[in-house]
Amino acid sequence: MHNIWLIAKREYLERIRTKAFLIATILIPLFMGVFVFGSGYLATRTKSSAKIAIVSTDASFATDLKQELQSGKNSSMRVDLLAPDSPSSSDEIRASLDHNLHDNSGDLTGYLVVTPPVPSSGRPLFTYVPRSAGDISTEDTLSTAIQNVLTREGLTHQGMGSADIAALMTPVKIDTSKTGDSRAAFGAAYLLFFLMYMVIMLYGMNTARSIIEEKTSRVFEVMLSTIKPEEMLAGKILGVGAVGITQVGVWMLAAAILGSTSLATSLIGTGHALISFTQIFFFIAYFIFGFLVYSSIAAALGAMTNSEQELQQLNMFLVIPLAFCFLMIFVIVHAPNSTLAQVVSLIPFCSPLLMNFRISLTSVPPWQIGLSFVLMSLTILAILWVASRIYRVGILMYGKKPNLPEILRWLKYS
Amino acid sequence: MPIVELQHVRKAYDTKIAVADLSFTIEPGSMFGLLGPNGSGKTSSIRMMIGITVPDSGTVELFGQPFNRDLLKRVGYLPEERGLYKKMKVMDQLIFLGQLHGLDAITASKRAHHWCDRLGIIPSIAKKTEELSKGMQQKIQFISTLLHEPDLIIMDEPFSGLDPVNAVLLMDTLVDLRKQGRTILFSTHRMDQVEKICDNICLIHNSHLVLSGSMREIKSRYPVNRVLINFTGDDSFLSHPAIHSAKNYGGHVEIRLNDGADAQSLLADAVRTGARITRFEVMEPTLEEIFIEKVTEGSAGIPAGEKVNA
């Protein structure tokens, strides 16, 4: 145990002193902060502000639509109304608008042509000509606005008062303050999933690299003349893992501080803690175990390879289970308590991500949580046991594949 | 009680036999040289002594007990392929390696400082290992094997890559350690280096033991029939009938005399013919010559079936 502690301590101190650690620790939350606040800020500002022209003979409809587009819920467009007197003047107007669209200095985003219905009771035809064919958002805004105007007109025709219409058209609000904001809960679960995914990926590979370090720098021969390979692997995993926990700890702390600022509450809304205490507890527990599971796989990969290049070829063994978890996340989102969800979340390689995700979304029976930890512990020990054998034999056999009697002799020996 | 005892040790890697039936003992307080050309099985033998690999057959005993890992606390090992943590500072590294050998941090630090002072690397102890020269790193590794004051010091090619000044410094240190009663085993392919400092040697070639025993005893088996002459002037004395063969490197001649011939008459002849002698030495064959002789005469004796690696 003393040796494991020494190895872990060295690994931890050496890694934490590096510039790379400092940079990642500071910059990643900074980027995340900028991203979250930036996108939040942009989301409040992204009303469509395009300038369009409406070509319509129906003046009242055109005015209503203009009103809707200029001051609607999601748009503050600038709108020109053009009313052609005759079909020929309509063609002229369209030609000049086309000219504007083709001209680089033109100010129009697009124009909408409203053709009156042939039997006057039907719907009018709408033709939208955009400057760029990929401009979906303006088209969507237009379609919603037209729908609103048509609905309102229809209701007015039925004899409804404008106050009644306004009341009808108000968006519905669902009160979730008693159970917590489900959108926020889902967002938090998603965030934790990705945080864990990223950290496992990052630190799993770091473990493998640090195991190769002894081989490339040839330190292993000195090390193995004093300690056992399993002590070395265990020390490495714990040391690198402690670095990961330190880093995530700093990030979580930063997130907590950011979350409590007034800017955050103004953007995200008040009243609901984004990440609950239980979520944090399980995140930490599953992070630790997930890290241990994946870094023991990484340790085995590191034990098998002699260089970074060889390692790159094998890192799919880390990626595949993680990718599988990623696919399963969609199953779990829709039915967190389905048999499939229950089974996959118990697979030791998936538990850290998926069980944690399920706990955020639904109430998971305690026996399943307990079982997932037992299975993960067994997996860690089994992988570590095999990895240390691979390490010792792999280092010294110089290309010779170890056979079974040889491995058995090693087991007896160490 | 021998410090190291190998009995009929054999080790094969895949189709290559690294060590075939190797037996020797190392007595306490002696300087033991494990000699042989590159790839002869020196490192493989050493690795089996410190438990990095296990022999396929045969036994290894350390300090009179069958090998077990606890005994390694009394062994200091310098591997042939040196390795240190590149990014670690020198002193941190030494303390870490000392701790792995069971020292506490304070003792390790004290001894590390003492050794750094002795080998003249105090100015480098705050630097990162990768910033140092190779020779410097070698000294650090050397120190790291001695911090826990091992009874048995095993060094695989300790002099390779060192400049003459540092090689002598290292050799003197080893001689000092032997005087303190430590047992030292080292391997080398440079046979001329070990002649003066080894008490006992073991010569291996192609995984096979060629020669072993005390240095003095081995040398005494061979007749004193080598003559070294440094001279200027006439070289016609080289046709003297006592000479079996001679290699003339222009002023420096290595001569092998015929059996029973007297070197004295050769000297007289040389002086008479007008050569100016600056050096005239009569000696036993060097270890290198003995080795070459052994290998060429013995190559017929090694069974063909065992020469898998040829």
XYZ file of C-alpha atoms in Angstrom:
724
model
C 0.000 0.000 0.000
C 2.844 2.310 0.844
C 4.252 1.909 -2.649
C 0.870 2.594 -4.270
C 0.641 5.755 -2.214
C 4.149 6.836 -3.267
C 3.411 6.270 -6.955
C 0.061 8.032 -6.746
C 1.544 10.963 -4.871
C 4.335 11.416 -7.389
C 1.913 11.181 -10.300
C -0.469 13.678 -8.715
C 2.138 16.255 -7.762
C 3.958 16.048 -11.069
C 0.773 16.462 -13.079
C -0.726 19.215 -11.013
C 2.404 21.316 -11.363
C 2.313 21.261 -15.157
C 1.236 24.265 -17.165
C -1.169 22.120 -19.152
C -3.124 21.366 -16.002
C -3.328 25.011 -15.011
C -4.411 26.063 -18.477
C -7.088 23.386 -18.787
C -8.371 24.085 -15.295
C -8.765 27.785 -15.911
C -9.616 27.981 -19.596
C -12.230 25.248 -19.889
C -14.652 26.778 -17.343
C -13.929 30.139 -18.902
C -14.958 28.854 -22.325
C -17.941 27.105 -20.827
C -18.994 30.301 -19.081
C -18.628 32.329 -22.243
C -20.533 29.688 -24.167
C -23.425 29.405 -21.695
C -23.806 33.126 -21.082
C -23.051 33.997 -24.663
C -25.677 31.661 -26.056
C -28.134 32.746 -23.359
C -27.533 36.360 -24.237
C -27.866 35.706 -27.944
C -31.052 33.711 -27.423
C -32.722 36.772 -25.859
C -31.600 38.898 -28.783
C -32.323 36.653 -31.702
C -35.483 38.196 -32.917
C -35.575 38.153 -36.645
C -34.660 41.641 -37.786
C -34.791 41.058 -41.487
C -36.270 43.558 -43.912
C -38.863 42.156 -46.231
C -41.377 43.479 -48.682
C -44.980 42.301 -48.905
C -46.707 42.544 -52.254
C -50.406 42.286 -51.658
C -53.634 43.712 -52.983
C -55.430 42.973 -49.721
C -54.503 46.054 -47.713
C -56.006 45.050 -44.367
C -54.322 41.623 -44.411
C -51.004 43.225 -45.360
C -51.248 45.746 -42.533
C -52.073 43.039 -39.987
C -49.147 40.926 -41.185
C -46.849 43.942 -41.044
C -48.018 44.619 -37.496
C -47.371 40.984 -36.529
C -43.905 40.902 -38.106
C -42.802 44.222 -36.642
C -43.795 43.582 -33.067
C -44.558 39.914 -32.777
C -43.210 37.602 -30.072
C -40.194 36.465 -32.023
C -39.680 39.104 -34.643
C -38.996 42.732 -35.131
C -38.739 42.901 -38.897
C -38.857 45.926 -41.004
C -41.636 45.579 -43.520
C -42.450 47.532 -46.713
C -45.963 47.269 -48.029
C -46.416 47.415 -51.769
C -49.880 47.359 -53.281
C -50.020 46.834 -57.025
C -52.951 48.392 -58.877
C -52.977 45.946 -61.752
C -51.396 42.647 -62.746
C -48.870 44.503 -64.914
C -47.779 46.806 -62.113
C -47.487 43.694 -59.912
C -45.018 42.252 -62.424
C -43.102 45.522 -62.439
C -42.872 45.573 -58.656
C -41.657 41.988 -58.600
C -39.022 42.736 -61.209
C -37.660 45.651 -59.205
C -37.676 43.544 -56.022
C -35.830 40.756 -57.853
C -33.336 43.352 -58.957
C -32.866 44.442 -55.332
C -32.329 40.827 -54.247
C -29.720 40.170 -56.905
C -27.912 43.362 -56.118
C -25.292 42.878 -53.391
C -25.989 46.294 -51.912
C -29.736 45.688 -51.772
C -31.286 45.853 -48.299
C -34.086 43.297 -48.708
C -33.894 39.847 -47.125
C -36.743 38.643 -49.318
C -40.223 39.449 -50.423
C -43.585 37.848 -50.013
C -46.227 37.851 -52.704
C -49.788 37.328 -51.592
C -52.017 36.157 -54.406
C -55.730 36.525 -53.583
C -57.697 33.263 -53.597
C -59.542 32.440 -56.767
C -62.844 31.603 -55.101
C -62.773 34.445 -52.577
C -63.562 32.151 -49.639
C -60.375 30.082 -49.989
C -56.895 30.769 -48.647
C -54.627 33.177 -50.467
C -51.436 31.820 -52.058
C -48.145 32.880 -50.513
C -44.930 33.020 -52.491
C -41.735 33.890 -50.675
C -38.606 34.780 -52.591
C -35.578 34.964 -50.250
C -32.180 36.485 -50.937
C -30.504 33.258 -49.853
C -32.200 29.911 -50.242
C -30.869 28.704 -46.880
C -32.620 31.380 -44.865
C -34.931 29.075 -42.952
C -35.469 31.210 -39.897
C -37.073 34.121 -41.769
C -39.296 31.720 -43.619
C -40.359 30.096 -40.329
C -41.051 33.453 -38.747
C -43.110 34.440 -41.784
C -45.109 31.242 -41.765
C -45.916 31.582 -38.047
C -46.875 35.219 -38.480
C -49.135 34.479 -41.448
C -50.760 31.666 -39.501
C -51.435 34.033 -36.592
C -52.871 36.720 -38.831
C -55.094 34.239 -40.665
C -56.354 32.805 -37.367
C -57.099 36.257 -36.047
C -58.910 37.245 -39.257
C -60.905 34.048 -39.172
C -61.931 34.615 -35.574
C -62.915 38.189 -36.346
C -65.072 36.887 -39.183
C -66.801 34.583 -36.704
C -67.661 37.692 -34.728
C -65.227 37.530 -31.838
C -64.025 40.675 -30.105
C -60.349 41.593 -30.315
C -59.897 41.249 -26.527
C -61.199 37.656 -26.659
C -58.906 36.886 -29.564
C -55.860 38.293 -27.735
C -56.737 36.184 -24.680
C -57.033 33.061 -26.845
C -53.741 33.694 -28.601
C -51.714 34.080 -25.377
C -49.198 31.219 -24.969
C -50.000 28.645 -22.276
C -47.806 28.528 -19.181
C -47.284 25.349 -17.142
C -46.395 25.774 -13.518
C -43.635 23.328 -12.418
C -42.319 25.260 -9.454
C -43.412 22.537 -7.009
C -41.474 19.693 -8.673
C -38.580 21.630 -10.136
C -38.133 22.832 -13.639
C -38.042 19.682 -15.736
C -36.259 21.402 -18.587
C -33.531 22.545 -16.231
C -33.274 19.044 -14.731
C -32.897 17.531 -18.161
C -30.352 20.147 -19.125
C -28.355 19.456 -15.985
C -28.401 15.705 -16.589
C -27.233 16.262 -20.126
C -24.511 18.588 -18.955
C -23.278 16.086 -16.375
C -23.276 13.324 -18.984
C -21.034 15.320 -21.252
C -18.799 16.503 -18.467
C -18.258 12.918 -17.385
C -17.798 11.712 -20.939
C -15.194 14.347 -21.569
C -13.311 13.804 -18.329
C -13.278 10.013 -18.691
C -12.027 10.292 -22.231
C -9.383 12.809 -21.279
C -8.127 11.205 -18.103
C -8.485 7.631 -19.284
C -6.050 8.410 -22.062
C -3.837 10.222 -19.571
C -3.626 7.084 -17.472
C -2.626 5.029 -20.487
C -0.052 7.625 -21.429
C 1.421 7.768 -17.974
C 1.805 3.998 -18.039
C 3.624 4.191 -21.340
C 5.822 6.900 -19.848
C 7.751 4.320 -17.811
C 8.309 2.252 -20.908
C 9.479 5.021 -23.195
C 11.740 6.529 -20.537
C 12.841 3.036 -19.491
C 12.126 3.808 -15.833
C 10.152 0.616 -15.490
C 13.202 -1.542 -15.011
C 14.228 0.374 -11.914
C 10.638 0.470 -10.715
C 10.076 -3.234 -11.220
C 13.224 -4.061 -9.301
C 11.525 -2.630 -6.219
C 7.757 -2.760 -6.668
C 5.138 -5.005 -8.223
C 3.417 -4.046 -11.471
C -0.004 -4.061 -9.866
C 1.191 -1.549 -7.287
C 2.469 0.605 -10.070
C -0.758 0.409 -12.122
C -2.949 1.031 -9.089
C -0.805 3.995 -8.084
C -0.964 5.427 -11.572
C -4.736 5.078 -11.788
C -5.267 6.687 -8.404
C -2.774 9.474 -9.046
C -4.152 10.452 -12.435
C -7.691 10.018 -11.084
C -7.001 12.399 -8.218
C -5.860 14.967 -10.777
C -9.134 14.507 -12.667
C -11.181 14.910 -9.503
C -9.250 18.020 -8.561
C -9.909 19.502 -11.973
C -13.606 18.666 -12.006
C -13.814 19.954 -8.439
C -12.412 23.302 -9.536
C -14.848 23.398 -12.456
C -17.841 22.556 -10.285
C -16.818 25.234 -7.826
C -16.498 27.726 -10.653
C -19.917 26.668 -11.942
C -21.426 27.097 -8.495
C -19.972 30.575 -8.194
C -21.096 31.532 -11.701
C -24.543 30.068 -11.046
C -25.045 32.171 -7.980
C -24.283 35.431 -9.736
C -27.134 37.752 -10.559
C -26.393 37.534 -14.271
C -26.965 33.778 -14.213
C -30.245 34.037 -12.313
C -31.451 36.686 -14.680
C -30.714 34.460 -17.657
C -31.670 31.035 -16.406
C -34.503 32.108 -14.205
C -34.946 32.012 -10.475
C -36.282 29.501 -8.025
C -34.728 26.275 -9.345
C -31.266 25.101 -8.484
C -29.854 23.848 -11.779
C -28.011 20.913 -10.229
C -29.363 19.435 -7.044
C -27.336 18.136 -4.148
C -28.300 14.520 -4.934
C -27.142 14.997 -8.503
C -23.801 16.286 -7.314
C -23.421 13.400 -4.884
C -24.150 10.757 -7.506
C -22.105 12.582 -10.077
C -19.070 12.416 -7.809
C -19.672 8.770 -6.856
C -20.219 7.678 -10.451
C -17.411 9.854 -11.687
C -14.982 8.134 -9.331
C -16.145 4.667 -10.267
C -16.474 5.488 -13.949
C -13.031 6.886 -13.928
C -11.668 3.780 -12.249
C -13.431 1.458 -14.709
C -12.243 3.323 -17.778
C -8.774 4.031 -16.532
C -8.286 0.390 -15.693
C -9.182 -0.375 -19.325
C -6.778 2.359 -20.328
C -4.157 0.879 -18.024
C -4.552 -2.461 -19.751
C -4.174 -0.711 -23.120
C -1.111 1.107 -21.838
C 0.275 -2.174 -20.561
C -0.146 -3.758 -23.984
C 1.505 -1.009 -25.997
C 4.960 0.453 -26.076
C 4.351 3.832 -27.647
C 1.809 6.553 -28.048
C 1.225 5.606 -31.687
C 0.333 2.041 -30.808
C -1.952 3.376 -28.123
C -3.821 5.561 -30.609
C -4.734 2.463 -32.568
C -6.233 0.845 -29.509
C -8.139 3.757 -28.084
C -11.298 2.574 -29.799
C -11.622 0.182 -26.879
C -12.257 3.248 -24.770
C -14.380 5.016 -27.341
C -16.722 2.159 -28.260
C -18.307 1.709 -24.812
C -18.618 5.467 -24.476
C -20.205 5.738 -27.913
C -22.599 2.959 -26.940
C -23.585 4.963 -23.854
C -24.130 7.944 -26.088
C -26.560 6.001 -28.281
C -28.371 4.658 -25.254
C -28.936 8.127 -23.909
C -31.777 8.551 -26.432
C -33.442 5.363 -25.261
C -33.171 6.499 -21.675
C -34.459 10.006 -22.280
C -37.719 8.658 -23.659
C -38.201 5.767 -21.233
C -35.857 5.926 -18.269
C -37.571 2.980 -16.607
C -37.838 0.612 -19.548
C -36.251 -2.827 -19.236
C -33.636 -1.882 -21.818
C -32.720 1.244 -19.903
C -32.489 -0.708 -16.668
C -30.283 -3.375 -18.198
C -27.847 -1.097 -20.000
C -27.499 1.163 -17.007
C -26.301 -1.847 -15.009
C -23.522 -2.761 -17.455
C -20.376 -1.728 -15.592
C -18.989 0.189 -18.571
C -22.219 2.150 -18.909
C -23.295 2.595 -15.303
C -21.173 5.655 -14.619
C -22.818 7.582 -17.424
C -26.218 6.006 -17.829
C -27.181 5.189 -14.241
C -26.186 8.682 -13.283
C -28.298 10.008 -16.138
C -31.269 7.910 -15.086
C -30.952 9.091 -11.484
C -31.213 12.657 -12.736
C -34.309 11.884 -14.764
C -36.301 9.463 -12.686
C -36.271 7.673 -9.346
C -34.122 4.568 -9.626
C -34.638 1.730 -7.104
C -31.807 1.736 -4.542
C -30.950 -1.921 -5.231
C -30.103 -1.046 -8.810
C -27.816 1.731 -7.690
C -26.172 -0.615 -5.184
C -25.809 -3.369 -7.765
C -24.235 -1.009 -10.256
C -21.526 -0.113 -7.736
C -20.866 -3.754 -6.882
C -20.554 -4.677 -10.569
C -18.246 -1.759 -11.260
C -15.997 -2.665 -8.315
C -15.687 -6.259 -9.496
C -14.923 -5.115 -13.032
C -12.216 -2.740 -11.838
C -10.480 -5.440 -9.823
C -10.693 -7.979 -12.623
C -9.305 -5.604 -15.248
C -6.540 -4.419 -12.949
C -5.551 -7.980 -12.165
C -5.289 -8.891 -15.831
C -3.644 -5.575 -16.737
C -0.809 -6.005 -14.274
C -0.070 -9.414 -15.749
C -0.110 -8.047 -19.247
C 2.159 -5.256 -18.102
C 4.814 -7.446 -16.582
C 4.803 -10.070 -19.290
C 4.392 -7.516 -22.081
C 7.373 -5.474 -20.932
C 9.818 -8.295 -20.681
C 8.849 -10.769 -23.311
C 10.063 -8.569 -26.134
C 7.570 -9.509 -28.745
C 7.008 -13.030 -27.591
C 3.364 -13.751 -26.904
C 3.030 -15.158 -23.401
C 1.456 -18.579 -23.216
C -0.758 -19.853 -20.465
C 1.798 -21.837 -18.415
C 4.044 -18.810 -18.495
C 1.334 -16.521 -17.198
C 0.485 -19.024 -14.481
C 4.106 -19.081 -13.436
C 4.084 -15.284 -13.229
C 1.045 -15.350 -11.009
C 2.768 -17.756 -8.668
C 5.916 -15.708 -8.686
C 4.600 -12.300 -7.849
C 27.559 -18.035 2.341
C 27.593 -16.722 -1.211
C 25.691 -13.502 -1.870
C 24.466 -14.677 -5.251
C 24.244 -18.235 -6.415
C 22.988 -19.295 -9.827
C 22.567 -22.986 -10.546
C 21.945 -24.316 -14.025
C 19.894 -21.296 -14.947
C 18.296 -21.341 -18.368
C 16.159 -18.732 -20.078
C 14.713 -18.749 -23.568
C 12.721 -16.064 -25.352
C 10.596 -17.607 -28.037
C 13.183 -19.280 -30.305
C 16.191 -17.476 -28.892
C 18.100 -18.995 -26.014
C 19.284 -16.080 -23.897
C 21.003 -18.018 -21.137
C 21.910 -21.693 -21.296
C 22.901 -23.580 -18.170
C 24.616 -20.764 -16.325
C 26.061 -21.436 -12.860
C 28.245 -19.210 -10.724
C 28.527 -17.874 -7.205
C 29.517 -14.459 -5.936
C 31.292 -14.299 -2.606
C 30.598 -11.519 -0.098
C 32.729 -8.415 -0.434
C 34.000 -9.223 -3.896
C 33.928 -7.358 -7.166
C 32.452 -9.628 -9.781
C 32.619 -8.964 -13.482
C 30.083 -10.519 -15.829
C 31.736 -10.261 -19.201
C 30.778 -11.022 -22.728
C 30.114 -9.415 -26.080
C 26.838 -7.696 -26.944
C 23.896 -10.073 -26.937
C 25.656 -12.815 -25.041
C 23.072 -13.002 -22.251
C 24.473 -10.678 -19.586
C 21.359 -8.581 -19.120
C 19.096 -11.635 -19.208
C 21.135 -13.217 -16.413
C 20.999 -10.066 -14.323
C 17.254 -9.687 -14.772
C 16.740 -13.151 -13.395
C 18.833 -12.268 -10.358
C 16.552 -9.394 -9.433
C 13.274 -11.075 -10.238
C 12.260 -9.068 -13.292
C 12.107 -12.363 -15.159
C 12.014 -15.924 -13.916
C 14.373 -18.604 -15.174
C 12.798 -21.365 -17.259
C 14.763 -23.826 -15.184
C 17.464 -23.684 -12.538
C 17.551 -21.714 -9.305
C 18.582 -18.257 -8.212
C 19.562 -17.625 -4.593
C 20.297 -14.261 -3.027
C 21.915 -13.921 0.404
C 21.685 -17.667 0.821
C 17.887 -17.773 0.369
C 15.781 -18.710 -2.620
C 14.731 -15.571 -4.468
C 11.904 -13.543 -2.958
C 10.964 -9.919 -3.408
C 11.782 -8.907 0.168
C 15.438 -9.559 -0.539
C 15.359 -6.814 -3.171
C 15.447 -4.211 -0.388
C 19.104 -5.189 0.043
C 19.917 -4.908 -3.665
C 20.778 -1.811 -5.668
C 20.188 -2.179 -9.397
C 21.393 0.006 -12.225
C 19.784 -1.193 -15.463
C 21.585 -1.075 -18.754
C 18.903 1.086 -20.296
C 18.899 4.028 -17.965
C 15.608 5.606 -17.192
C 14.576 8.550 -15.085
C 11.418 10.621 -15.016
C 12.351 13.369 -17.444
C 10.178 16.114 -16.051
C 11.056 15.545 -12.416
C 13.563 17.650 -10.571
C 16.754 15.790 -9.678
C 16.339 15.926 -5.916
C 12.624 15.011 -6.041
C 13.531 12.091 -8.235
C 16.231 10.807 -5.907
C 13.997 11.136 -2.870
C 11.166 9.333 -4.689
C 13.414 6.446 -5.722
C 14.873 6.303 -2.215
C 11.376 6.118 -0.747
C 10.499 3.268 -3.061
C 13.443 1.410 -1.572
C 11.962 1.864 1.862
C 13.667 5.030 3.079
C 11.814 7.917 4.659
C 11.968 11.247 2.854
C 14.387 12.877 5.288
C 16.980 10.089 5.198
C 16.661 9.839 1.434
C 17.204 13.566 1.045
C 20.199 13.567 3.387
C 21.901 10.685 1.608
C 21.070 12.089 -1.822
C 22.719 15.392 -0.920
C 25.749 13.569 0.396
C 26.134 11.586 -2.821
C 25.486 14.550 -5.099
C 28.208 16.383 -3.246
C 30.580 13.460 -3.636
C 29.954 13.130 -7.378
C 29.968 16.870 -7.941
C 26.414 17.454 -9.142
C 25.171 19.746 -6.379
C 24.623 22.641 -8.848
C 22.155 20.510 -10.828
C 19.900 19.239 -8.081
C 17.202 21.864 -8.586
C 17.032 21.282 -12.331
C 14.711 19.031 -14.252
C 16.290 15.759 -15.273
C 15.737 16.367 -18.991
C 17.840 19.538 -18.812
C 20.936 17.590 -17.821
C 23.556 15.931 -19.979
C 23.483 12.200 -20.437
C 26.547 11.675 -18.278
C 24.952 13.742 -15.530
C 21.766 11.683 -15.717
C 23.885 8.578 -15.498
C 25.421 9.808 -12.259
C 21.983 10.526 -10.852
C 20.853 7.042 -11.695
C 24.016 5.690 -10.137
C 23.253 7.562 -6.921
C 19.677 6.310 -6.919
C 20.875 2.708 -6.766
C 23.034 3.401 -3.727
C 20.737 5.507 -1.530
C 19.380 2.597 0.470
C 22.906 1.315 1.160
C 22.404 -2.076 -0.474
C 24.566 -5.071 0.426
C 24.581 -6.189 -3.182
C 25.074 -3.685 -5.977
C 24.230 -4.880 -9.463
C 25.219 -2.671 -12.359
C 24.530 -3.479 -15.969
C 27.126 -1.790 -18.182
C 27.807 0.996 -15.677
C 30.572 2.625 -17.712
C 28.926 2.798 -21.095
C 28.457 6.333 -22.305
C 30.691 7.914 -19.673
C 33.688 10.076 -20.477
C 37.049 8.842 -19.098
C 36.993 11.249 -16.145
C 33.579 10.109 -15.006
C 34.315 6.458 -15.748
C 37.308 6.662 -13.402
C 35.232 8.502 -10.792
C 32.647 5.739 -10.955
C 35.225 2.997 -10.824
C 36.868 4.564 -7.777
C 33.493 4.826 -6.094
C 32.855 1.141 -6.745
C 36.258 0.232 -5.339
C 35.461 2.293 -2.218
C 32.145 0.527 -1.814
C 33.830 -2.820 -2.075
C 36.251 -1.739 0.664
C 33.209 -1.062 2.861
C 32.260 -4.691 2.443
C 29.599 -4.399 -0.242
C 29.389 -7.001 -2.948
C 29.423 -5.642 -6.445
C 28.435 -7.306 -9.670
C 28.744 -5.500 -12.922
C 28.543 -6.473 -16.514
C 30.488 -5.016 -19.380
C 31.613 -5.854 -22.872
C 34.750 -3.760 -22.440
C 37.118 -6.339 -21.014
C 40.107 -4.053 -20.716
C 38.162 -1.954 -18.183
C 37.669 -4.698 -15.671
C 41.090 -6.303 -15.557
C 42.359 -4.101 -12.766
C 39.287 -3.938 -10.557
C 37.641 -7.353 -10.687
C 38.348 -10.122 -8.190
C 36.281 -12.681 -10.011
C 34.915 -12.897 -13.481
C 32.519 -14.912 -15.499
C 32.835 -14.842 -19.265
C 29.822 -15.702 -21.369
C 29.476 -16.009 -25.087
C 26.408 -16.944 -27.119
C 24.459 -17.655 -23.910
C 27.096 -20.139 -22.772
C 29.531 -19.891 -19.922
C 33.048 -19.800 -21.382
C 35.221 -19.130 -18.389
C 34.797 -18.320 -14.723
C 36.920 -17.999 -11.636
C 39.205 -15.555 -9.900
C 41.024 -13.108 -12.093
C 44.436 -14.028 -10.721
C 43.864 -17.736 -11.113
C 42.648 -17.419 -14.697
C 45.600 -15.297 -15.694
C 48.054 -17.687 -14.055
C 46.768 -20.487 -16.282
C 48.319 -18.731 -19.253
C 52.054 -18.449 -20.001
C 53.757 -15.094 -19.761
C 54.503 -14.911 -23.491
C 53.274 -11.511 -24.591
C 55.721 -8.673 -25.244
C 54.825 -5.029 -25.752
C 57.469 -2.819 -27.325
C 57.401 0.873 -28.085
C 60.332 1.887 -30.207
C 61.739 4.201 -32.885
C 64.256 3.370 -35.579
C 65.077 0.077 -37.204
C 62.400 -2.684 -36.966
C 64.498 -5.560 -38.313
C 64.445 -7.218 -34.841
C 60.884 -8.288 -35.611
C 62.288 -11.230 -37.580
C 63.833 -12.671 -34.410
C 63.291 -16.472 -34.204
C 61.613 -16.251 -30.750
C 58.633 -14.392 -32.223
C 55.534 -16.446 -32.985
C 53.546 -13.560 -34.373
C 53.728 -9.776 -34.203
C 51.374 -6.884 -34.859
C 53.228 -3.719 -35.718
C 51.170 -0.542 -35.279
C 54.129 1.647 -36.320
C 56.288 2.110 -33.270
C 54.017 0.023 -31.065
C 54.361 -3.747 -31.461
C 52.393 -6.495 -29.780
C 54.366 -9.721 -29.926
C 53.496 -13.271 -29.062
C 56.549 -15.412 -28.342
C 57.059 -19.050 -29.243
C 56.532 -21.468 -26.385
C 59.536 -21.488 -24.074
C 61.257 -18.600 -25.879
C 63.092 -15.975 -23.822
C 62.181 -12.300 -24.215
C 65.619 -11.230 -23.010
C 67.352 -12.207 -26.257
C 64.708 -10.312 -28.238
C 65.519 -7.145 -26.281
C 69.234 -7.636 -26.850
C 68.648 -8.142 -30.549
C 66.506 -5.056 -30.823
C 69.093 -2.872 -29.103
C 71.860 -4.340 -31.269
C 70.052 -3.647 -34.554
C 69.629 0.000 -33.596
C 66.048 0.357 -32.380
C 65.532 2.901 -29.587
C 63.321 1.231 -26.978
C 60.980 3.447 -24.924
C 58.942 0.589 -23.502
C 59.517 -3.099 -23.145
C 56.959 -5.134 -21.210
C 56.608 -8.878 -20.790
C 53.104 -9.949 -19.664
C 50.302 -12.531 -19.633
C 47.733 -12.426 -22.378
C 44.993 -9.816 -21.824
C 41.493 -10.875 -20.905
C 40.422 -9.985 -24.392
C 43.000 -12.325 -25.906
C 42.017 -15.081 -23.524
C 38.408 -14.571 -24.457
C 39.067 -14.655 -28.198
C 41.209 -17.737 -27.774
C 38.520 -19.447 -25.718
C 35.764 -18.600 -28.135
C 37.625 -19.719 -31.236
C 38.831 -22.958 -29.680
C 35.489 -23.648 -27.989
C 33.145 -22.906 -30.855
C 33.545 -26.454 -32.098
C 32.614 -27.742 -28.635
C 29.178 -26.080 -28.441
C 26.571 -28.539 -29.651
C 25.074 -27.354 -32.912
C 21.505 -27.857 -31.722
C 21.837 -25.141 -29.091
C 23.081 -22.449 -31.400
C 19.577 -21.406 -32.289
C 20.365 -17.723 -32.361
C 23.297 -17.959 -34.743
